[in-house]
């Protein structure tokens, strides 16, 4: 299993939970973790703080499954490679992120059958057990439509930008 929490914010809650589960619930399960700027040091798995893009993608490709925060890059990479993915969204109230957008991301992709999701630490053991038999849906329903929508939004922002590069919206 490859555990990844991204590189922007620490996610000690997930790193610690998986590490403790390896000791008590899933002994012998092999996990490599990319832990970012974590303050928690794993005791039961190999880890690195940051991985380069190529090594990150290689870790996903070589893994049987992935556990991660609900980051879009990881979700899309795993979906593209057909890897079973379990996400646990970061929570703003726990100071893991600036808002709770990862909750909505996890809910949406879970409904589509692309991922498994645990919304709290207590759900992790059951969801990790499900990873062994989970077959993710490869459909990202209208991915080109999503790309086109984002492209239109960016072009609209650019067209509203004055020549000096400073936005006048909201004034």
PDB file of N, CA and C in Angstrom, residues 160-169 171:
ATOM      1  N   UNK A 160     -11.278  39.600 -17.053  1.00  0.00           N
ATOM      2  CA  UNK A 160     -11.646  40.618 -16.077  1.00  0.00           C
ATOM      3  C   UNK A 160     -10.445  41.231 -15.368  1.00  0.00           C
ATOM      4  N   UNK A 161      -9.241  40.790 -15.732  1.00  0.00           N
ATOM      5  CA  UNK A 161      -8.017  41.273 -15.119  1.00  0.00           C
ATOM      6  C   UNK A 161      -7.541  42.526 -15.864  1.00  0.00           C
ATOM      7  N   UNK A 162      -7.301  43.629 -15.154  1.00  0.00           N
ATOM      8  CA  UNK A 162      -6.769  44.826 -15.806  1.00  0.00           C
ATOM      9  C   UNK A 162      -5.316  44.595 -16.239  1.00  0.00           C
ATOM     10  N   UNK A 163      -4.777  45.426 -17.091  1.00  0.00           N
ATOM     11  CA  UNK A 163      -3.422  45.237 -17.609  1.00  0.00           C
ATOM     12  C   UNK A 163      -2.344  45.149 -16.530  1.00  0.00           C
ATOM     13  N   UNK A 164      -2.540  45.798 -15.374  1.00  0.00           N
ATOM     14  CA  UNK A 164      -1.525  45.741 -14.321  1.00  0.00           C
ATOM     15  C   UNK A 164      -1.555  44.440 -13.553  1.00  0.00           C
ATOM     16  N   UNK A 165      -2.490  43.513 -13.870  1.00  0.00           N
ATOM     17  CA  UNK A 165      -2.543  42.208 -13.231  1.00  0.00           C
ATOM     18  C   UNK A 165      -3.291  42.191 -11.908  1.00  0.00           C
ATOM     19  N   UNK A 166      -3.802  43.301 -11.443  1.00  0.00           N
ATOM     20  CA  UNK A 166      -4.526  43.339 -10.166  1.00  0.00           C
ATOM     21  C   UNK A 166      -6.015  43.346 -10.437  1.00  0.00           C
ATOM     22  N   UNK A 167      -6.723  42.486  -9.776  1.00  0.00           N
ATOM     23  CA  UNK A 167      -8.161  42.374  -9.974  1.00  0.00           C
ATOM     24  C   UNK A 167      -8.878  43.573  -9.368  1.00  0.00           C
ATOM     25  N   UNK A 168      -9.923  44.001 -10.079  1.00  0.00           N
ATOM     26  CA  UNK A 168     -10.771  45.072  -9.553  1.00  0.00           C
ATOM     27  C   UNK A 168     -12.118  44.511  -9.131  1.00  0.00           C
ATOM     28  N   UNK A 169     -12.301  43.210  -9.230  1.00  0.00           N
ATOM     29  CA  UNK A 169     -13.566  42.598  -8.830  1.00  0.00           C
ATOM     30  C   UNK A 169     -13.752  42.720  -7.335  1.00  0.00           C
ATOM     31  N   UNK A 171     -14.629  45.343  -5.637  1.00  0.00           N
ATOM     32  CA  UNK A 171     -14.393  46.670  -5.072  1.00  0.00           C
ATOM     33  C   UNK A 171     -15.586  47.545  -5.199  1.00  0.00           C
TER      34      UNK A 171
END
